[in-house]
Short mmCIF file of C-alpha atoms and ligand atoms in Angstrom, two decimals:
data_model
loop_
_atom_site.label_atom_id
_atom_site.label_comp_id
_atom_site.label_asym_id
_atom_site.label_seq_id
_atom_site.Cartn_x
_atom_site.Cartn_y
_atom_site.Cartn_z
CA MET C 83 -40.73 -20.26 -34.67
CA SER C 84 -43.42 -21.27 -31.99
CA LEU C 85 -43.51 -24.43 -30.10
CA PRO C 86 -44.65 -27.79 -31.55
CA LYS C 87 -47.98 -28.23 -30.79
CA ILE C 88 -49.10 -31.89 -30.81
CA ASN C 89 -51.71 -33.32 -28.72
CA PRO C 90 -49.96 -36.47 -27.06
CA THR C 91 -52.76 -38.64 -26.80
CA LYS C 92 -53.12 -38.83 -31.00
CA THR C 93 -49.46 -40.14 -31.34
CA GLU C 94 -48.31 -43.79 -32.10
CA ALA C 95 -46.44 -43.58 -28.69
CA TRP C 96 -49.26 -42.89 -26.92
CA LYS C 97 -51.30 -45.59 -28.34
CA ALA C 98 -48.79 -47.92 -27.90
CA LEU C 99 -48.23 -46.88 -24.46
CA GLU C 100 -52.06 -47.31 -23.32
CA THR C 101 -51.62 -51.05 -25.15
CA HIS C 102 -48.69 -51.56 -23.22
CA PHE C 103 -50.08 -50.37 -20.06
CA GLN C 104 -52.95 -53.00 -20.05
CA GLU C 105 -50.69 -55.37 -19.87
CA MET C 106 -48.13 -53.09 -16.94
CA LYS C 107 -51.28 -52.82 -14.77
CA LYS C 108 -51.91 -56.69 -14.25
CA LEU C 109 -48.42 -56.97 -13.16
CA GLN C 110 -47.10 -57.27 -9.65
CA MET C 111 -42.99 -56.91 -10.35
CA GLN C 112 -41.82 -57.16 -6.94
CA ASP C 113 -39.81 -59.76 -7.03
CA VAL C 114 -38.43 -58.45 -10.44
CA PHE C 115 -34.70 -58.23 -9.09
CA GLU C 116 -34.44 -61.85 -8.57
CA LYS C 117 -35.46 -62.39 -12.15
CA ASP C 118 -33.06 -59.80 -14.01
CA ALA C 119 -30.30 -59.26 -11.67
CA ASN C 120 -29.02 -56.45 -13.83
CA ARG C 121 -31.85 -54.52 -13.61
CA ALA C 122 -30.44 -51.85 -11.12
CA ASN C 123 -27.75 -51.38 -13.03
CA GLN C 124 -29.64 -50.62 -16.56
CA PHE C 125 -32.34 -48.33 -14.88
CA LYS C 126 -29.60 -45.91 -13.53
CA ILE C 127 -27.94 -42.78 -14.27
CA LYS C 128 -24.69 -41.88 -13.43
CA TRP C 129 -23.59 -38.11 -13.47
CA GLN C 130 -21.03 -36.25 -11.54
CA ASP C 131 -21.69 -36.00 -7.69
CA PHE C 132 -25.22 -37.82 -8.82
CA TYR C 133 -26.61 -41.22 -8.66
CA ILE C 134 -30.17 -41.75 -10.21
CA ASP C 135 -31.43 -45.30 -9.00
CA TYR C 136 -35.21 -45.48 -10.93
CA SER C 137 -35.23 -49.40 -11.01
CA LYS C 138 -37.96 -49.37 -8.50
CA ASN C 139 -40.58 -48.27 -10.88
CA ARG C 140 -43.35 -50.17 -12.55
CA ILE C 141 -41.36 -50.16 -15.87
CA THR C 142 -39.87 -52.51 -17.91
CA ASP C 143 -37.28 -51.49 -21.33
CA GLU C 144 -40.65 -51.80 -23.24
CA THR C 145 -42.60 -48.66 -20.82
CA LEU C 146 -39.01 -46.85 -21.63
CA SER C 147 -38.28 -47.36 -24.96
CA LEU C 148 -42.28 -46.19 -25.56
CA LEU C 149 -41.82 -43.18 -23.44
CA LEU C 150 -38.74 -41.74 -25.45
CA LYS C 151 -40.78 -42.35 -28.47
CA LEU C 152 -43.35 -40.30 -27.19
CA ALA C 153 -40.51 -37.86 -26.42
CA GLU C 154 -39.51 -37.94 -29.95
CA GLU C 155 -43.00 -37.88 -31.12
CA VAL C 156 -44.12 -34.26 -29.48
CA LYS C 157 -40.64 -33.09 -30.57
CA LEU C 158 -38.93 -32.63 -27.40
CA LYS C 159 -35.71 -32.13 -28.94
CA GLU C 160 -36.48 -29.37 -30.95
CA ALA C 161 -38.44 -27.65 -28.01
CA ILE C 162 -35.37 -27.85 -25.65
CA LYS C 163 -33.51 -25.97 -28.29
CA GLN C 164 -35.78 -23.68 -29.08
CA GLN C 165 -36.20 -22.38 -25.13
CA PHE C 166 -32.41 -22.70 -24.91
CA SER C 167 -32.03 -20.44 -28.26
CA GLY C 168 -34.56 -17.88 -26.64
CA GLU C 169 -37.16 -18.04 -28.80
CA LYS C 170 -40.59 -16.37 -27.61
CA ILE C 171 -42.08 -19.95 -26.09
CA ASN C 172 -43.82 -18.19 -23.42
CA GLU C 173 -46.46 -17.39 -26.10
CA THR C 174 -49.17 -15.90 -24.17
CA GLU C 175 -47.34 -13.22 -22.62
CA ASP C 176 -45.02 -13.12 -25.22
CA ARG C 177 -41.66 -13.75 -23.68
CA ALA C 178 -38.76 -16.04 -24.19
CA VAL C 179 -37.89 -18.19 -21.04
CA LEU C 180 -33.75 -17.63 -20.92
CA HIS C 181 -33.33 -18.24 -16.42
CA THR C 182 -30.66 -20.51 -18.24
CA ALA C 183 -28.66 -17.55 -19.94
CA LEU C 184 -28.10 -16.62 -16.00
CA ARG C 185 -25.82 -19.27 -15.74
CA ASP C 186 -24.65 -19.94 -19.17
CA PHE C 187 -21.01 -19.19 -18.36
CA GLU C 188 -19.68 -20.03 -21.44
CA ASN C 189 -21.65 -17.33 -23.09
CA LEU C 190 -22.88 -14.66 -19.84
CA LYS C 191 -24.94 -11.79 -21.72
CA PRO C 192 -23.34 -8.56 -20.78
CA GLU C 193 -26.47 -7.23 -18.90
CA VAL C 194 -26.10 -10.57 -16.68
CA LYS C 195 -22.56 -10.34 -16.22
CA ALA C 196 -22.92 -6.48 -15.24
CA THR C 197 -25.57 -7.56 -12.69
CA LEU C 198 -23.19 -10.38 -11.40
CA GLN C 199 -20.69 -8.06 -10.39
CA LYS C 200 -22.73 -5.19 -8.62
CA MET C 201 -24.47 -8.60 -6.47
CA GLU C 202 -20.56 -9.21 -5.88
CA ARG C 203 -19.86 -5.94 -4.56
CA PHE C 204 -22.92 -5.25 -2.90
CA SER C 205 -23.07 -8.49 -1.04
CA GLU C 206 -18.82 -8.45 -0.22
CA GLU C 207 -19.62 -5.01 1.41
CA ILE C 208 -22.46 -6.20 3.33
CA ILE C 209 -20.54 -9.19 4.63
CA ASN C 210 -17.52 -7.58 5.71
CA GLY C 211 -19.22 -4.41 7.28
CA SER C 212 -17.92 -1.47 5.20
CA HIS C 213 -21.24 -1.07 3.83
CA LYS C 214 -22.46 1.17 7.15
CA GLY C 215 -25.80 1.97 8.75
CA PHE C 216 -27.43 5.38 9.43
CA THR C 217 -25.74 5.57 12.58
CA GLY C 218 -22.62 4.14 11.29
CA LYS C 219 -23.03 0.47 12.79
CA ALA C 220 -22.42 -2.55 10.14
CA ILE C 221 -25.13 -4.55 8.62
CA THR C 222 -26.43 -7.82 10.48
CA ASP C 223 -29.84 -8.53 9.54
CA VAL C 224 -30.51 -8.91 6.04
CA VAL C 225 -35.16 -9.15 5.34
CA ASN C 226 -36.05 -10.24 2.03
CA ILE C 227 -39.47 -8.77 1.55
CA GLY C 228 -40.91 -10.72 -1.73
CA ILE C 229 -43.33 -13.49 -2.45
CA GLY C 230 -43.78 -16.17 -4.71
CA GLY C 231 -40.61 -16.70 -7.02
CA SER C 232 -39.24 -13.72 -5.37
CA HIS C 233 -38.96 -15.27 -2.36
CA LEU C 234 -39.29 -19.67 -2.31
CA GLY C 235 -36.13 -19.48 -4.03
CA PRO C 236 -34.46 -17.50 -2.44
CA GLU C 237 -35.39 -19.26 1.24
CA MET C 238 -34.73 -22.41 -0.06
CA VAL C 239 -31.66 -21.87 -1.26
CA THR C 240 -30.36 -19.83 1.86
CA GLU C 241 -31.78 -22.93 4.44
CA ALA C 242 -29.82 -25.60 1.82
CA LEU C 243 -26.80 -24.14 1.97
CA GLN C 244 -26.88 -23.01 5.96
CA PHE C 245 -23.34 -24.83 6.40
CA TYR C 246 -21.71 -21.95 4.19
CA ARG C 247 -23.19 -19.44 5.68
CA ASN C 248 -21.38 -16.62 7.50
CA HIS C 249 -22.29 -14.01 10.25
CA LEU C 250 -25.69 -12.71 8.65
CA LYS C 251 -29.05 -13.41 9.69
CA ILE C 252 -31.40 -13.60 6.96
CA HIS C 253 -35.21 -13.09 6.87
CA PHE C 254 -38.01 -13.28 4.65
CA ILE C 255 -41.37 -11.51 4.65
CA ALA C 256 -43.82 -12.85 2.21
CA ASN C 257 -47.29 -13.20 3.45
CA ILE C 258 -49.29 -9.93 4.02
CA ASP C 259 -50.29 -11.67 7.60
CA GLY C 260 -49.48 -8.27 10.22
CA ASP C 261 -48.58 -10.73 12.77
CA GLY C 262 -46.13 -12.47 10.60
CA VAL C 263 -44.48 -8.92 9.81
CA ALA C 264 -44.43 -8.10 13.29
CA GLU C 265 -43.31 -10.86 14.63
CA ILE C 266 -40.31 -10.91 12.15
CA LEU C 267 -39.96 -6.85 13.00
CA LYS C 268 -39.97 -7.25 17.03
CA ASP C 269 -36.05 -8.94 16.81
CA LEU C 270 -34.48 -6.51 14.41
CA ASN C 271 -32.54 -3.10 14.93
CA PRO C 272 -33.34 -0.62 11.95
CA GLU C 273 -29.82 0.55 12.62
CA THR C 274 -28.26 -2.51 11.22
CA THR C 275 -30.92 -3.95 8.91
CA LEU C 276 -30.72 -4.18 5.31
CA PHE C 277 -34.19 -4.63 3.39
CA ILE C 278 -34.12 -6.15 -0.07
CA ILE C 279 -37.82 -5.56 -1.82
CA VAL C 280 -37.65 -8.11 -4.65
CA SER C 281 -40.47 -7.99 -6.97
CA LYS C 282 -40.16 -8.37 -10.31
CA SER C 283 -43.12 -6.63 -11.19
CA PHE C 284 -43.13 -4.30 -8.53
CA THR C 285 -46.87 -4.16 -8.50
CA THR C 286 -47.82 -7.17 -6.21
CA GLN C 287 -50.18 -6.21 -3.76
CA GLU C 288 -48.61 -8.35 -0.62
CA THR C 289 -45.13 -7.22 -1.54
CA ASN C 290 -45.70 -3.59 -2.17
CA ALA C 291 -47.79 -3.32 1.26
CA ASN C 292 -45.22 -4.93 3.35
CA ALA C 293 -42.59 -3.02 2.02
CA ALA C 294 -44.31 0.33 2.95
CA PHE C 295 -44.99 -0.59 6.46
CA VAL C 296 -41.54 -1.76 6.68
CA LYS C 297 -40.26 1.70 5.56
CA ASP C 298 -42.87 2.93 7.79
CA TRP C 299 -41.51 1.24 10.90
CA PHE C 300 -38.02 2.41 9.89
CA LEU C 301 -38.63 6.10 9.70
CA LYS C 302 -39.51 5.94 12.98
CA LYS C 303 -36.07 5.59 13.64
CA GLY C 304 -34.47 6.92 10.69
CA SER C 305 -34.67 9.63 8.30
CA GLU C 306 -36.19 9.44 4.57
CA GLU C 307 -32.44 10.15 3.39
CA ASP C 308 -31.25 6.87 5.46
CA VAL C 309 -33.72 4.70 3.36
CA GLN C 310 -31.10 4.77 0.82
CA LYS C 311 -28.38 2.80 3.43
CA HIS C 312 -31.18 0.20 3.95
CA PHE C 313 -33.28 -0.31 1.37
CA VAL C 314 -32.79 -1.89 -1.80
CA ALA C 315 -34.83 -3.46 -4.39
CA VAL C 316 -34.71 -6.11 -6.94
CA SER C 317 -36.97 -5.32 -9.86
CA ALA C 318 -37.68 -5.35 -13.68
CA ASN C 319 -39.96 -2.34 -12.75
CA VAL C 320 -37.34 0.89 -12.02
CA ASP C 321 -39.58 3.45 -11.84
CA GLY C 322 -41.63 1.56 -9.67
CA ALA C 323 -38.76 0.95 -7.18
CA LYS C 324 -38.07 4.43 -7.52
CA GLU C 325 -41.15 5.69 -6.98
CA PHE C 326 -40.74 3.71 -3.98
CA GLY C 327 -38.16 6.05 -3.00
CA ILE C 328 -34.77 3.78 -4.02
CA SER C 329 -32.26 5.38 -5.79
CA GLU C 330 -31.27 4.26 -8.91
CA GLU C 331 -27.98 2.44 -7.94
CA ASN C 332 -29.77 0.92 -4.97
CA ILE C 333 -32.02 -1.14 -7.86
CA PHE C 334 -30.85 -4.41 -8.93
CA PRO C 335 -32.22 -5.33 -12.72
CA MET C 336 -34.17 -8.15 -13.57
CA GLN C 337 -35.02 -9.11 -17.00
CA ASP C 338 -38.31 -9.95 -18.72
CA TRP C 339 -36.76 -13.34 -20.02
CA VAL C 340 -36.61 -14.38 -16.28
CA GLY C 341 -39.84 -15.92 -14.73
CA GLY C 342 -40.54 -15.05 -11.28
CA ARG C 343 -40.49 -19.28 -10.13
CA PHE C 344 -37.00 -19.69 -11.79
CA SER C 345 -35.67 -16.25 -11.27
CA LEU C 346 -33.16 -17.23 -8.19
CA TRP C 347 -30.05 -17.24 -10.21
CA SER C 348 -30.77 -13.41 -11.18
CA SER C 349 -30.57 -10.66 -8.75
CA VAL C 350 -33.46 -12.30 -6.99
CA GLY C 351 -30.64 -13.99 -5.37
CA LEU C 352 -29.35 -11.16 -3.76
CA SER C 353 -29.94 -12.29 -0.02
CA ILE C 354 -28.44 -15.86 -1.13
CA CYS C 355 -25.10 -13.89 -1.67
CA CYS C 356 -24.83 -11.69 1.40
CA ALA C 357 -25.78 -15.28 3.30
CA ILE C 358 -23.62 -17.43 1.55
CA GLY C 359 -21.07 -15.17 0.17
CA PHE C 360 -20.54 -14.63 -4.22
CA ASN C 361 -18.27 -17.28 -4.61
CA ASN C 362 -20.65 -19.84 -3.41
CA PHE C 363 -23.55 -18.20 -5.16
CA GLU C 364 -21.53 -18.54 -8.26
CA ALA C 365 -20.52 -22.29 -7.75
CA MET C 366 -24.33 -23.06 -7.26
CA LEU C 367 -25.21 -21.03 -10.90
CA LYS C 368 -22.25 -23.42 -12.12
CA GLY C 369 -23.59 -26.60 -10.97
CA ALA C 370 -27.11 -25.57 -12.91
CA PHE C 371 -25.22 -24.74 -15.69
CA GLU C 372 -23.74 -28.06 -15.87
CA MET C 373 -27.05 -29.95 -15.30
CA ASP C 374 -28.35 -27.52 -18.55
CA ASN C 375 -25.47 -29.12 -20.31
CA HIS C 376 -26.53 -32.43 -19.50
CA PHE C 377 -29.77 -31.64 -20.79
CA LYS C 378 -29.14 -29.88 -24.10
CA LYS C 379 -26.21 -32.72 -24.94
CA GLU C 380 -27.17 -35.90 -22.97
CA ASP C 381 -29.26 -39.05 -25.43
CA PHE C 382 -32.83 -38.71 -23.46
CA GLY C 383 -32.36 -42.62 -22.16
CA LYS C 384 -29.52 -41.51 -20.08
CA ASN C 385 -30.92 -37.66 -19.22
CA ILE C 386 -31.57 -37.40 -16.06
CA PRO C 387 -34.65 -34.45 -16.11
CA VAL C 388 -36.02 -36.37 -19.28
CA VAL C 389 -36.20 -39.52 -17.39
CA LEU C 390 -37.90 -38.40 -14.43
CA ALA C 391 -40.33 -36.78 -16.28
CA LEU C 392 -41.26 -39.13 -18.56
CA LEU C 393 -41.60 -41.46 -15.22
CA SER C 394 -44.08 -39.14 -13.87
CA VAL C 395 -45.87 -38.59 -17.30
CA TRP C 396 -46.16 -42.45 -16.91
CA TYR C 397 -47.61 -42.73 -13.66
CA ASN C 398 -49.66 -39.63 -14.12
CA ASN C 399 -51.52 -40.41 -17.10
CA PHE C 400 -51.47 -44.13 -17.49
CA PHE C 401 -51.61 -45.10 -13.50
CA LYS C 402 -53.93 -42.06 -12.88
CA ALA C 403 -51.19 -41.17 -10.01
CA GLU C 404 -52.48 -37.95 -9.01
CA SER C 405 -49.68 -36.58 -6.99
CA GLU C 406 -45.67 -37.52 -6.16
CA ALA C 407 -44.14 -36.88 -3.40
CA VAL C 408 -40.72 -35.77 -2.86
CA VAL C 409 -38.70 -36.79 0.33
CA ALA C 410 -35.45 -35.40 1.14
CA TYR C 411 -33.58 -37.18 3.57
CA SER C 412 -31.99 -33.90 4.58
CA GLN C 413 -32.92 -31.38 7.01
CA TYR C 414 -31.10 -28.44 5.02
CA LEU C 415 -33.78 -29.06 2.16
CA TYR C 416 -36.89 -28.40 4.50
CA LYS C 417 -38.16 -25.59 2.10
CA LEU C 418 -37.46 -27.86 -1.23
CA VAL C 419 -41.31 -29.16 -1.08
CA PRO C 420 -42.42 -25.41 -1.26
CA TYR C 421 -40.11 -24.14 -3.60
CA LEU C 422 -40.88 -27.08 -6.26
CA GLN C 423 -44.35 -26.64 -5.33
CA GLN C 424 -44.70 -23.33 -7.07
CA ALA C 425 -42.21 -24.54 -9.55
CA VAL C 426 -44.20 -27.36 -10.88
CA MET C 427 -47.63 -26.43 -9.99
CA GLU C 428 -48.03 -22.79 -10.92
CA SER C 429 -46.07 -23.79 -14.26
CA ASN C 430 -47.77 -27.34 -15.26
CA GLY C 431 -51.71 -26.41 -13.74
CA LYS C 432 -53.15 -25.93 -16.85
CA SER C 433 -56.10 -27.53 -18.53
CA VAL C 434 -55.71 -25.23 -22.11
CA ASP C 435 -53.26 -27.10 -24.52
CA ARG C 436 -50.87 -24.57 -26.74
CA ASN C 437 -53.51 -24.87 -29.39
CA GLY C 438 -56.01 -22.95 -27.23
CA GLU C 439 -58.20 -26.06 -26.86
CA LYS C 440 -59.88 -27.56 -23.43
CA ILE C 441 -57.74 -30.59 -22.62
CA ASP C 442 -58.96 -33.92 -22.00
CA TYR C 443 -56.28 -36.06 -20.13
CA GLN C 444 -54.08 -35.03 -16.97
CA THR C 445 -51.71 -32.35 -16.38
CA GLY C 446 -50.09 -30.88 -13.94
CA THR C 447 -49.04 -33.37 -10.82
CA ILE C 448 -49.70 -32.39 -7.45
CA VAL C 449 -46.21 -32.10 -5.66
CA TRP C 450 -46.13 -32.85 -1.80
CA GLY C 451 -43.65 -33.89 1.25
CA ASN C 452 -41.40 -32.84 3.67
CA VAL C 453 -38.23 -33.86 4.75
CA GLY C 454 -37.40 -37.87 5.93
CA SER C 455 -36.98 -39.38 8.30
CA ASN C 456 -39.29 -36.85 9.74
CA SER C 457 -42.47 -38.19 7.24
CA GLN C 458 -41.80 -41.20 7.81
CA HIS C 459 -43.65 -40.64 11.50
CA ALA C 460 -45.99 -38.62 9.51
CA TYR C 461 -47.52 -39.99 6.55
CA PHE C 462 -45.45 -42.87 5.01
CA GLN C 463 -48.45 -44.72 6.51
CA LEU C 464 -50.57 -43.83 3.54
CA LEU C 465 -47.61 -44.63 0.98
CA HIS C 466 -47.25 -48.38 2.61
CA GLN C 467 -50.57 -49.06 3.14
CA GLY C 468 -53.07 -46.56 1.61
CA THR C 469 -54.62 -47.06 -1.74
CA LYS C 470 -53.33 -44.29 -3.33
CA LEU C 471 -50.73 -44.34 -5.93
CA ILE C 472 -47.97 -41.63 -4.95
CA PRO C 473 -44.33 -42.08 -6.91
CA THR C 474 -42.03 -40.49 -4.41
CA ASP C 475 -38.14 -39.01 -5.26
CA PHE C 476 -36.29 -39.68 -1.99
CA ILE C 477 -33.35 -37.48 -1.98
CA GLY C 478 -30.10 -38.11 0.15
CA PHE C 479 -26.48 -37.23 0.66
CA SER C 480 -23.71 -39.91 1.08
CA GLU C 481 -21.32 -37.57 3.27
CA PRO C 482 -22.78 -35.39 6.31
CA LEU C 483 -21.24 -32.04 6.64
CA HIS C 484 -20.59 -31.83 10.28
CA GLY C 485 -19.20 -35.51 10.28
CA ASN C 486 -21.55 -36.79 12.64
CA THR C 487 -21.50 -39.83 11.16
CA GLU C 488 -23.68 -42.02 13.69
CA ASN C 489 -26.79 -39.85 12.66
CA HIS C 490 -26.17 -40.12 9.04
CA ASN C 491 -25.95 -43.53 9.08
CA ILE C 492 -29.35 -43.97 10.65
CA LEU C 493 -30.80 -41.65 8.43
CA MET C 494 -29.77 -43.04 5.66
CA ALA C 495 -30.22 -46.43 6.93
CA ASN C 496 -33.98 -44.91 6.77
CA PHE C 497 -33.43 -43.61 3.19
CA PHE C 498 -32.36 -47.12 1.63
CA ALA C 499 -34.91 -49.12 3.44
CA GLN C 500 -37.79 -46.91 3.03
CA THR C 501 -37.39 -47.56 -0.95
CA GLU C 502 -36.62 -51.36 -0.26
CA ALA C 503 -40.12 -51.41 2.15
CA LEU C 504 -42.11 -49.75 -0.09
CA TRP C 505 -40.77 -51.71 -3.02
CA GLU C 506 -40.65 -55.23 -1.45
CA GLY C 507 -43.67 -54.77 0.49
CA THR C 508 -43.91 -58.37 2.47
CA HIS C 509 -44.49 -60.29 -0.77
CA LYS C 510 -40.87 -62.39 0.69
CA LYS C 511 -42.58 -63.07 4.21
CA ASN C 512 -45.45 -65.21 4.88
CA VAL C 513 -47.35 -62.34 6.58
CA GLN C 514 -51.17 -64.09 7.09
CA ASN C 515 -52.23 -60.75 9.41
CA PRO C 516 -54.06 -58.59 6.32
CA PHE C 517 -53.28 -55.48 8.65
CA LYS C 518 -50.10 -56.63 8.80
CA PHE C 519 -49.14 -56.86 4.70
CA PHE C 520 -47.73 -55.01 3.10
CA ASP C 521 -48.50 -55.35 -1.03
CA GLY C 522 -45.32 -53.75 -2.18
CA TYR C 523 -44.73 -52.70 -5.35
CA LYS C 524 -44.56 -48.70 -4.84
CA PRO C 525 -42.33 -46.32 -7.07
CA THR C 526 -39.66 -44.60 -6.17
CA ASN C 527 -36.47 -42.98 -8.04
CA THR C 528 -33.69 -42.46 -5.18
CA ILE C 529 -31.48 -39.52 -6.00
CA LEU C 530 -28.52 -40.12 -4.49
CA ILE C 531 -25.93 -36.92 -4.50
CA LYS C 532 -21.96 -37.15 -2.39
CA LYS C 533 -22.64 -34.07 -0.56
CA MET C 534 -24.86 -30.84 -0.24
CA THR C 535 -22.80 -28.21 -2.00
CA PRO C 536 -23.57 -24.82 -4.12
CA ASN C 537 -22.73 -27.01 -7.23
CA ASN C 538 -25.11 -29.78 -6.11
CA LEU C 539 -27.39 -28.22 -5.17
CA GLY C 540 -27.71 -25.78 -8.14
CA SER C 541 -27.50 -29.38 -10.31
CA LEU C 542 -30.56 -30.58 -8.12
CA ILE C 543 -32.95 -27.17 -8.66
CA ALA C 544 -31.81 -27.45 -12.69
CA ILE C 545 -32.79 -31.08 -12.34
CA TYR C 546 -36.63 -30.10 -11.05
CA GLU C 547 -36.75 -27.08 -13.56
CA HIS C 548 -35.77 -29.14 -16.56
CA LYS C 549 -38.20 -31.89 -16.04
CA LEU C 550 -41.15 -29.83 -15.55
CA PHE C 551 -40.43 -27.91 -18.91
CA VAL C 552 -40.11 -31.61 -20.23
CA GLN C 553 -43.95 -32.18 -18.91
CA GLY C 554 -45.20 -29.26 -20.35
CA ILE C 555 -43.92 -30.59 -24.19
CA ILE C 556 -45.09 -33.40 -23.94
CA TRP C 557 -49.08 -32.46 -22.05
CA ASN C 558 -48.71 -29.29 -24.82
CA ILE C 559 -49.39 -26.96 -22.59
CA PHE C 560 -47.29 -23.68 -21.96
CA SER C 561 -45.84 -24.31 -19.16
CA TYR C 562 -44.39 -20.59 -18.06
CA ASP C 563 -47.52 -18.51 -18.45
CA GLN C 564 -49.43 -18.24 -15.03
CA TRP C 565 -52.65 -17.01 -15.88
CA GLY C 566 -54.51 -18.88 -13.17
CA VAL C 567 -52.85 -16.38 -10.24
CA GLU C 568 -54.49 -13.52 -11.93
CA LEU C 569 -58.33 -13.68 -11.20
CA GLY C 570 -57.66 -14.19 -7.43
CA LYS C 571 -55.34 -11.16 -7.38
CA THR C 572 -58.39 -9.50 -8.77
CA VAL C 573 -61.35 -10.25 -6.91
CA ALA C 574 -59.46 -10.09 -3.61
CA LYS C 575 -58.31 -5.68 -4.80
CA SER C 576 -62.66 -5.26 -5.11
CA THR C 577 -62.91 -7.24 -2.09
CA LEU C 578 -60.56 -5.21 -0.26
CA GLN C 579 -62.59 -2.32 -1.49
CA SER C 580 -66.01 -3.52 0.26
CA ILE C 581 -63.93 -4.11 3.71
CA GLU C 582 -62.35 -0.63 3.57
CA LYS C 583 -65.93 1.11 3.27
CA LYS C 584 -67.54 -1.55 5.40
CA ASP C 585 -69.80 -2.42 2.55
CA SER C 586 -70.48 -5.90 1.08
CA SER C 587 -73.26 -4.42 -1.58
CA VAL C 588 -71.28 -5.16 -4.48
CA ILE C 589 -70.50 -8.94 -3.59
CA GLU C 590 -72.56 -11.19 -5.38
CA ASN C 591 -71.71 -14.48 -4.27
CA LEU C 592 -74.22 -15.08 -1.41
CA SER C 593 -71.11 -16.87 0.59
CA THR C 594 -68.70 -14.74 0.14
CA LYS C 595 -71.27 -11.44 1.07
CA ASN C 596 -72.12 -13.60 4.02
CA LEU C 597 -68.78 -14.45 5.33
CA LEU C 598 -67.78 -10.70 4.72
CA ASN C 599 -70.54 -9.69 6.76
CA ILE C 600 -69.67 -11.78 10.11
CA PHE C 601 -66.31 -10.22 9.43
CA LEU C 602 -67.05 -6.69 9.22
CA ASN C 603 -69.36 -6.61 11.92
CA ASN C 604 -67.30 -9.29 14.00
CA GLU C 605 -70.53 -11.14 14.16
CA HIS C 606 -69.35 -14.44 16.03
O1 F6P R 212 -49.21 -14.47 -8.64
C1 F6P R 212 -48.04 -15.09 -9.06
C2 F6P R 212 -46.66 -14.58 -9.16
O2 F6P R 212 -46.86 -13.28 -10.44
C3 F6P R 212 -45.53 -15.49 -9.46
O3 F6P R 212 -45.51 -16.11 -10.37
C4 F6P R 212 -44.44 -14.74 -8.67
O4 F6P R 212 -43.18 -15.43 -8.15
C5 F6P R 212 -45.13 -13.91 -7.57
O5 F6P R 212 -46.53 -13.74 -8.12
C6 F6P R 212 -44.33 -12.62 -6.98
O6 F6P R 212 -44.01 -11.90 -8.33
P1 F6P R 212 -43.23 -10.04 -8.73
O7 F6P R 212 -42.25 -10.87 -8.01
O8 F6P R 212 -43.75 -9.28 -9.71
O9 F6P R 212 -43.41 -9.74 -6.88
#
């Protein structure tokens, strides 16, 4: 059975939301907490180590109930069941979408179990030093070569869980920029470095070129035979990896039903296992699994991903907010936004609906942001006093990991203060100076988590995965394909041929042709 194909704008709930919005847009509800002492308690969800406060949003009971009605009318419940049961909901690629099966500990598929065991064995040998390099030395550095989903997830997690890391140094080669690659290689010793080539397809231009370059670099010291001790691959394309020269036992399989941007739970997470050990990796998977169960079973009104998705749709489609920010008050999460950008924007940046029709309403939100408190000194001015409406998620942790409570208190004071200032503005103060006046009424969600642990990180990532899925269902788009990135890849291939042949004659676009000629002749 295919996913429901319902135009959201034609539903009863959407029409009611439009009418409701006409009322809501006139309101300035900064004082709502004085009027309704129960509001903070009402618009919150407490789940395990998570406390989600969404009371500082431009919503009333009615808004929420209409949004929930919308979720019902677009048949969200059925869609969730279809995804988890492995139906081929990625219709345009004829694939199931089962990254959740990688962490379904009640029902682990035999192939998932076998891969996890292989990852455990291998990462342990790397960590405990029993895996030796070609001169008999233990591995000290692990380099993940991959791009997009084969990079952003592992990098985000290894940074986020730095506290749980061992002695191994982890590096990431993603960009095809040779200068970047050289900067990483210059500090590495081929005798003690393990390269993990991560590519689901094993056809990605950047990854293949970088892997070939790195292998040549390695072969200046080691032999072809030594490659087996220093190169492993993660791929669904076993033949491609073998062709590159990696032996079958050094290939960690990936399933067709795992999309790149949702793949950190799979063997793509091998660098994570090396960095934090298999037990921590498994704890992260378990955290995600617990969130999967919450998402599958909890009523939508108390369902974290569903509520966050509905709020986002409310701002995106009714207030016409073009973007949303994510600000984590944790240096550990400094790679969260780039990760979310791929997850959210590659998934929901679509303008054709599930019926193949051009869409006349807004879809995919633009996600941006950085960590707090740094962001306050960069772009918060625009959040507070700019003309654009930017709903923002604030993520923070109650406990620091290193026991520096003094700094943590300052960090968290800023965390709480900002959502309050964004909402309250200066409306209670008699501010006459227009430059110092703050409108307030800026919406935020506060995600307060007890502590940064592998388990909680897994749950947090899963929240955002499910949130984007819910939005895709509401917008009637296919969230799990990414045809939009293909055209650029094809054009890049033909442009590369022109560069290699030093011949721009086949380039049709005159702007590109001019630029290429300047580049080819270095005519600056
Ligand atoms: O170009 C987009 C994309 O296909 C992503 O979806 C994917 O994460 C990335 O390229 C890398 O793909 P692969 O793992 O096949 O090298």
